[in-house]
Amino acid sequence: MKNHEKGMLAPGSLADKTIVITGGGSGLGLSMAAYFLALGANVGICGRNEEKLKSAAQELQERTGGRVFYHPCDVRNYDEVERFREKTIAALGPINGLVNNAAGNFLSPTERLSHRAFDSVVDIVLKGSYNSSLSFGKYWIDEKIEGTTLNIVTTYAWTGSAYVVPSACGKAGVLALTRSLGVEWAKYGIRTNAIAPGPFPTPGAWDRLFPQEFMQQVDIPSKIPVGRVGHHQELANLAAYLMSDFSAYIQGEVITIDGGEWMKNGGEFSWVGDLIPPEMWDVVEAMIRRKSRKN
Ligand code: HXC
Ligand code: NAP
């Protein structure tokens, strides 16, 4: 097993934490939950599908032996978020961590979207994140708890992206939320940070963004400088570090974990390596030198 596939922090690193993860019943949320539990945290998860949550909680309990609580909650609805928070406190005690991970997304030309489709994605991503941040933030300020929030965005929060425009709008808002509250609520001892992942295979994302037929035409690892997609454990390592007190001086920050993907997409000459094999460089160099002598 390679190092990035292993847990990074010492056992017990999150022993004093009770962390809720929105959308913790599947994908990256589930992987983060498993690692937080393994490090000694209590974990509360929510999502809309109760059956999915129930079996995720059971799996987490069996794998880690930790304390897990689940409750159905649509993060678009503030009252449901409040109820989820209250029920988690009743089950697990005071909460000091929140991961805004729940998201909605699908690939589509924007002109094909109804306004309801646009709302649906933005409401899960942005409204869901500010609903939770507000509900948990007010609770932490009232109870004088020094809480930590981690928002899961993605790199097109700052580049934008065609064909996932509602998600790009929502994630850009969540990044603004991260930076703004990172400053405003620091005085209460509340930390707010974000992670911007590149591609990490999950059924939720892959079914909606890279349908199988389409995948046959696209080689995702070849678009990533390190030549591979992300491993869930390396994201869980970063998330656990940002939720832990080891990262106490990181505030209002977004940390990218994408194998260099967005830099490659943004760099003017990033495509050159795909076009010119190493053995051609003597020829190319000679061509350039010949021309530049004439000028
Ligand atoms: C066009 C679509 C559509 C599609 C749904 N709609 N799918 N329009 N193309 N493929 C439209 C519907 O017709 C409807 O509009 C409106 O969107 C709402 O649809 P519902 O099914 O009623 O919405 P809802 O049940 O709230 O489901 C939300 C969802 C769904 C976003 C549409 O996909 C979902 O539940 N997603 C949750 C999980 C998820 O998306 N995970 C992936 C995250 S990946 P009308 O007008 O007909 O009423 C991610 C990665 C980012 O974020 C970066 C990767 C590198
Ligand atoms: P996922 O498995 O589909 O996770 C999304 C979770 O959010 C699901 O458990 C879903 O559960 C929940 N959810 C959706 N709408 C909700 C709502 N209204 N209320 C409460 N919960 C809701 O996809 P994932 O890939 O793990 O994504 C996790 C996070 O990583 C997202 O923020 C995503 O944008 C981000 N991300 C992923 C990738 C990637 O490559 N996978 C890359 C960059 C960023 P229900 O359907 O049961 O509600």
Coordinates of C-alpha atoms and ligand atoms in Angstrom, one line a residue:
M1 CA 0.0 0.0 0.0
K2 CA 1.4 3.4 -0.9
N3 CA 1.7 6.1 1.8
H4 CA -1.1 8.3 0.4
E5 CA -3.5 5.3 0.7
K6 CA -2.8 5.0 4.4
G7 CA -4.2 7.0 7.4
M8 CA -1.9 9.9 8.2
L9 CA -2.7 11.1 11.7
A10 CA -1.9 9.4 15.0
P11 CA -4.7 7.3 16.6
G12 CA -6.9 9.5 18.9
S13 CA -6.2 12.7 16.9
L14 CA -9.9 13.5 16.8
A15 CA -10.8 11.9 20.2
D16 CA -12.3 15.2 21.5
K17 CA -14.4 15.8 18.4
T18 CA -18.1 15.3 17.5
I19 CA -18.4 16.0 13.8
V20 CA -21.4 16.1 11.5
I21 CA -21.0 15.5 7.8
T22 CA -23.8 16.5 5.4
G23 CA -24.2 13.9 2.7
G24 CA -22.1 11.5 4.8
G25 CA -24.0 8.4 3.7
S26 CA -22.1 7.9 0.4
G27 CA -19.0 8.8 -1.6
L28 CA -16.4 11.1 -0.1
G29 CA -18.6 11.9 2.9
L30 CA -18.7 8.3 3.9
S31 CA -14.9 8.0 3.5
M32 CA -14.3 11.0 5.7
A33 CA -16.8 9.7 8.2
A34 CA -14.9 6.3 8.4
Y35 CA -11.5 8.0 9.0
F36 CA -12.9 10.5 11.5
L37 CA -14.4 7.6 13.5
A38 CA -11.1 5.6 13.2
L39 CA -9.3 8.7 14.8
G40 CA -11.7 8.7 17.7
A41 CA -14.4 11.2 16.7
N42 CA -18.1 10.7 17.1
V43 CA -19.9 11.3 13.8
G44 CA -23.4 12.4 12.7
I45 CA -24.4 12.0 9.1
C46 CA -27.4 13.3 7.2
G47 CA -28.8 13.0 3.7
R48 CA -32.3 12.7 2.1
N49 CA -32.4 8.9 1.8
E50 CA -33.0 7.2 5.1
E51 CA -32.3 3.7 3.9
K52 CA -28.9 4.7 2.5
L53 CA -28.1 6.5 5.8
K54 CA -29.1 3.5 7.9
S55 CA -26.9 1.1 6.0
A56 CA -24.0 3.5 5.9
A57 CA -24.2 4.0 9.7
Q58 CA -24.3 0.3 10.2
E59 CA -21.3 -0.2 8.0
L60 CA -19.4 2.6 9.7
Q61 CA -20.1 1.2 13.2
E62 CA -19.0 -2.3 12.1
R63 CA -15.8 -1.0 10.5
T64 CA -14.7 1.3 13.2
G65 CA -16.5 0.6 16.4
G66 CA -17.2 4.3 16.8
R67 CA -20.3 6.2 17.8
V68 CA -22.4 7.1 14.7
F69 CA -25.7 8.9 14.5
Y70 CA -27.8 9.4 11.4
H71 CA -30.9 11.4 10.7
P72 CA -32.6 12.2 7.3
C73 CA -32.4 15.9 6.5
D74 CA -32.7 17.9 3.3
V75 CA -30.1 20.7 3.8
R76 CA -32.1 23.0 1.6
N77 CA -34.6 23.3 4.4
Y78 CA -33.4 25.3 7.4
D79 CA -35.8 23.7 9.9
E80 CA -34.6 20.3 8.9
V81 CA -31.0 21.3 9.5
E82 CA -31.9 22.7 12.9
R83 CA -33.7 19.4 13.8
F84 CA -30.7 17.3 12.6
R85 CA -28.4 19.4 14.8
E86 CA -30.7 19.1 17.8
K87 CA -31.1 15.4 17.4
T88 CA -27.4 14.8 16.9
I89 CA -26.6 16.8 20.1
A90 CA -29.2 14.6 22.0
A91 CA -27.6 11.4 20.7
L92 CA -23.9 12.3 20.7
G93 CA -23.5 15.4 22.9
P94 CA -22.1 18.8 22.0
I95 CA -21.0 19.1 18.4
N96 CA -17.7 20.9 17.5
G97 CA -17.2 20.1 13.8
L98 CA -19.3 20.5 10.6
V99 CA -18.4 19.3 7.1
N100 CA -20.5 20.8 4.4
N101 CA -20.2 18.0 1.9
A102 CA -23.7 17.4 0.5
A103 CA -24.0 18.4 -3.2
G104 CA -26.0 18.1 -6.3
N105 CA -24.7 18.2 -9.8
F106 CA -25.1 16.8 -13.4
L107 CA -23.6 17.5 -16.8
S108 CA -25.8 19.6 -19.0
P109 CA -25.7 22.4 -21.6
T110 CA -27.1 25.4 -19.6
E111 CA -29.7 26.2 -22.2
R112 CA -31.3 22.8 -21.7
L113 CA -31.8 23.5 -17.9
S114 CA -35.2 24.6 -16.5
H115 CA -35.0 27.2 -13.8
R116 CA -36.1 24.5 -11.4
A117 CA -33.0 22.4 -12.4
F118 CA -30.8 25.4 -11.8
D119 CA -32.4 26.0 -8.4
S120 CA -32.1 22.4 -7.4
V121 CA -28.3 22.3 -7.7
V122 CA -27.6 25.8 -6.3
D123 CA -30.0 25.2 -3.4
I124 CA -28.2 22.0 -2.4
V125 CA -24.7 23.3 -2.8
L126 CA -25.0 27.0 -1.6
K127 CA -28.2 27.2 0.4
G128 CA -27.4 23.9 2.0
S129 CA -24.0 25.1 3.1
Y130 CA -25.1 28.4 4.4
N131 CA -28.1 26.8 6.2
S132 CA -25.8 24.5 8.1
S133 CA -23.1 27.2 8.6
L134 CA -25.8 29.5 10.1
S135 CA -27.5 26.9 12.3
F136 CA -24.2 25.5 13.7
G137 CA -22.5 28.9 13.9
K138 CA -25.3 30.4 16.0
Y139 CA -25.2 27.3 18.2
W140 CA -21.4 27.5 18.7
I141 CA -21.5 31.3 19.4
D142 CA -24.3 30.8 22.0
E143 CA -22.7 27.9 23.7
K144 CA -19.1 29.3 23.4
I145 CA -17.9 26.3 21.5
E146 CA -14.8 26.8 19.3
G147 CA -16.2 24.9 16.3
T148 CA -14.6 24.1 13.0
T149 CA -16.3 24.0 9.6
L150 CA -14.9 22.4 6.4
N151 CA -16.6 23.1 3.1
I152 CA -16.1 20.8 0.2
V153 CA -15.9 22.8 -3.0
T154 CA -14.0 22.1 -6.2
T155 CA -11.5 23.9 -8.4
Y156 CA -14.1 25.4 -10.8
A157 CA -15.3 27.5 -7.8
W158 CA -12.7 30.0 -9.1
T159 CA -12.2 29.0 -12.8
G160 CA -15.9 28.4 -13.5
S161 CA -16.8 25.5 -15.8
A162 CA -19.0 25.0 -18.9
Y163 CA -21.7 22.3 -18.7
V164 CA -21.9 22.4 -14.9
V165 CA -22.8 26.0 -14.5
P166 CA -25.2 25.7 -11.5
S167 CA -22.6 23.7 -9.6
A168 CA -19.9 26.3 -10.5
C169 CA -22.2 29.1 -9.2
G170 CA -23.0 27.2 -6.0
K171 CA -19.4 26.3 -5.3
A172 CA -18.1 29.8 -6.0
G173 CA -20.6 31.0 -3.4
V174 CA -19.4 28.4 -0.9
L175 CA -15.8 29.5 -1.4
A176 CA -16.9 33.1 -0.7
L177 CA -18.7 31.9 2.4
T178 CA -15.5 30.1 3.5
R179 CA -13.3 33.2 3.2
S180 CA -15.9 35.6 4.7
L181 CA -16.7 33.5 7.8
G182 CA -13.0 32.6 8.2
V183 CA -12.5 36.3 9.0
E184 CA -15.8 37.2 10.6
W185 CA -16.1 34.3 13.1
A186 CA -12.4 33.9 14.0
K187 CA -13.2 36.1 17.0
Y188 CA -15.4 33.4 18.4
G189 CA -12.7 30.8 17.9
I190 CA -14.6 29.3 14.9
R191 CA -12.4 28.1 12.0
T192 CA -13.8 27.9 8.5
N193 CA -11.8 26.3 5.7
A194 CA -12.4 24.4 2.4
I195 CA -11.0 21.6 0.3
A196 CA -11.1 21.8 -3.5
P197 CA -10.9 18.2 -4.8
G198 CA -10.2 17.2 -8.4
P199 CA -11.6 13.9 -9.7
F200 CA -12.1 11.2 -7.0
P201 CA -14.3 8.4 -8.3
T202 CA -17.6 8.0 -6.5
P203 CA -20.8 6.5 -8.0
G204 CA -22.7 9.8 -7.2
A205 CA -20.3 12.0 -9.2
W206 CA -19.4 9.5 -11.9
D207 CA -23.0 8.6 -12.9
R208 CA -23.9 12.2 -13.3
L209 CA -20.7 13.6 -14.8
F210 CA -19.0 10.8 -16.6
P211 CA -21.7 8.4 -17.9
Q212 CA -20.1 5.1 -19.0
E213 CA -20.7 5.5 -22.8
F214 CA -19.0 9.0 -22.6
M215 CA -16.2 7.6 -20.4
Q216 CA -15.1 5.4 -23.3
Q217 CA -14.1 8.5 -25.2
V218 CA -12.3 10.2 -22.3
D219 CA -9.2 9.3 -20.5
I220 CA -9.4 11.2 -17.2
P221 CA -6.0 10.2 -15.7
S222 CA -4.3 11.6 -18.8
K223 CA -5.7 15.0 -18.1
I224 CA -4.1 15.0 -14.7
P225 CA -0.4 15.9 -14.4
V226 CA 0.3 13.2 -11.7
G227 CA -1.4 10.7 -14.1
R228 CA -4.1 9.3 -11.8
V229 CA -7.4 10.1 -10.1
G230 CA -7.6 10.8 -6.3
H231 CA -7.6 8.1 -3.6
H232 CA -10.4 8.6 -1.0
Q233 CA -7.9 8.1 1.9
E234 CA -5.7 11.1 0.8
L235 CA -8.8 13.3 0.8
A236 CA -9.8 11.9 4.2
N237 CA -6.3 12.6 5.5
L238 CA -6.5 16.3 4.5
A239 CA -10.0 16.6 5.9
A240 CA -9.1 15.1 9.2
Y241 CA -6.1 17.4 9.5
L242 CA -8.3 20.4 8.8
M243 CA -10.9 19.3 11.3
S244 CA -8.2 18.7 13.9
D245 CA -6.4 21.2 16.2
F246 CA -3.2 20.5 14.3
S247 CA -4.4 23.0 11.7
A248 CA -5.3 25.7 14.3
Y249 CA -3.5 28.4 12.3
I250 CA -5.2 27.6 8.9
Q251 CA -8.2 30.0 8.6
G252 CA -10.5 31.0 5.7
E253 CA -8.3 29.0 3.3
V254 CA -9.0 26.6 0.5
I255 CA -6.7 23.7 -0.2
T256 CA -6.6 22.1 -3.6
I257 CA -6.1 18.3 -3.9
D258 CA -6.3 17.6 -7.6
G259 CA -2.9 16.2 -8.8
G260 CA -2.3 19.5 -10.6
E261 CA -5.4 19.2 -12.8
W262 CA -6.7 22.8 -12.8
M263 CA -3.2 24.3 -13.2
K264 CA -2.8 22.1 -16.3
N265 CA -6.1 23.2 -17.7
G266 CA -5.3 26.9 -17.1
G267 CA -1.7 26.9 -18.4
E268 CA -1.3 28.3 -21.9
F269 CA 1.2 25.6 -23.0
S270 CA 0.2 22.7 -20.8
W271 CA -0.8 20.8 -24.0
V272 CA 2.7 20.8 -25.4
G273 CA 3.8 17.7 -23.5
D274 CA 0.9 15.7 -25.1
L275 CA 1.9 16.8 -28.6
I276 CA 5.7 16.7 -28.5
P277 CA 7.4 13.4 -27.3
P278 CA 10.8 13.7 -25.6
E279 CA 12.7 12.5 -28.7
M280 CA 11.3 15.3 -30.8
W281 CA 12.8 18.1 -28.6
D282 CA 16.2 18.2 -30.4
V283 CA 14.3 18.9 -33.7
V284 CA 12.0 21.5 -32.1
E285 CA 14.9 23.3 -30.4
A286 CA 16.9 23.5 -33.6
M287 CA 13.8 25.0 -35.4
I288 CA 13.4 27.6 -32.7
R289 CA 17.1 28.5 -32.5
R290 CA 17.3 28.8 -36.3
K291 CA 14.3 31.3 -36.4
S292 CA 15.4 33.3 -33.4
R293 CA 18.9 33.8 -34.9
K294 CA 17.3 35.4 -38.0
N295 CA 15.3 37.8 -35.8
Ligands
HXC1 C1 -31.4 18.3 -17.2 C2 -32.3 17.7 -15.1 C3 -31.4 16.6 -15.1 C4 -30.5 16.4 -16.2 C5 -32.6 16.6 -13.2 N1 -33.0 17.6 -14.0 N2 -31.6 15.9 -13.9 N3 -32.3 18.6 -16.1 N4 -30.5 17.3 -17.2 N5 -29.6 15.4 -16.2 C6 -34.1 18.6 -13.6 C7 -35.4 17.9 -13.4 O1 -36.1 17.6 -14.6 C8 -36.1 19.0 -12.6 O2 -36.5 20.1 -13.4 C9 -35.0 19.6 -11.7 O3 -33.8 19.2 -12.4 C10 -35.0 19.0 -10.3 O4 -35.0 17.5 -10.5 P1 -35.3 16.6 -9.3 O5 -35.0 15.2 -9.8 O6 -36.7 16.8 -8.9 O7 -34.4 17.1 -8.2 P2 -33.9 16.5 -6.8 O8 -34.7 15.2 -6.5 O9 -33.8 17.6 -5.9 O10 -32.4 15.9 -7.2 C11 -31.3 16.8 -7.3 C12 -30.4 16.4 -8.5 C13 -30.0 14.9 -8.3 C14 -29.2 17.3 -8.4 C15 -31.1 16.6 -9.8 O11 -29.0 14.6 -9.4 C16 -29.4 14.6 -7.0 O12 -30.1 14.2 -6.1 N6 -28.1 14.7 -6.8 C17 -27.4 14.4 -5.5 C18 -26.1 13.8 -5.6 C19 -25.1 14.4 -6.6 O13 -25.5 15.1 -7.5 N7 -23.9 14.0 -6.5 C20 -22.8 14.4 -7.4 C21 -22.0 15.5 -6.8 S1 -20.6 15.5 -7.7 P3 -38.1 20.2 -14.0 O14 -38.1 21.5 -14.7 O15 -38.3 19.0 -14.8 O16 -39.0 20.2 -12.7 C22 -19.9 17.0 -7.6 C23 -18.5 17.0 -8.3 C24 -17.9 18.3 -8.7 O17 -20.4 17.9 -7.2 C25 -16.6 18.2 -9.4 C26 -16.1 17.0 -10.1 C27 -14.7 17.0 -10.6
NAP2 P1 -22.2 11.8 -3.6 O1 -21.8 10.4 -3.1 O2 -23.3 11.9 -4.6 O3 -22.4 12.7 -2.4 C1 -23.4 13.7 -2.2 C2 -24.1 13.4 -1.0 O4 -25.0 14.5 -0.7 C3 -25.0 12.2 -1.0 O5 -24.8 11.4 0.1 C4 -26.4 12.7 -1.0 O6 -27.3 11.9 -0.3 C5 -26.2 14.1 -0.3 N1 -27.2 15.1 -0.7 C6 -27.6 15.5 -1.9 N2 -28.5 16.4 -1.8 C7 -28.8 16.6 -0.5 C8 -29.7 17.4 0.2 N3 -30.6 18.2 -0.4 N4 -29.7 17.3 1.6 C9 -28.9 16.4 2.2 N5 -28.0 15.7 1.6 C10 -28.0 15.7 0.3 O7 -20.9 12.5 -4.4 P2 -19.4 12.7 -3.9 O8 -18.6 12.6 -5.1 O9 -19.0 11.9 -2.7 O10 -19.4 14.3 -3.5 C11 -19.1 14.7 -2.2 C12 -18.6 16.1 -2.2 O11 -17.4 16.2 -2.9 C13 -19.6 17.1 -3.0 O12 -19.6 18.4 -2.3 C14 -18.9 17.3 -4.3 O13 -19.3 18.5 -4.9 C15 -17.5 17.2 -3.9 N6 -16.5 16.9 -5.0 C16 -16.5 15.6 -5.5 C17 -15.6 15.3 -6.5 C18 -15.5 14.0 -7.0 O14 -14.7 13.8 -8.0 N7 -16.2 13.0 -6.5 C19 -14.8 16.3 -7.0 C20 -14.8 17.6 -6.5 C21 -15.7 17.9 -5.4 P3 -28.9 11.8 -0.7 O15 -29.0 11.7 -2.1 O16 -29.4 10.6 0.1 O17 -29.5 13.1 -0.1

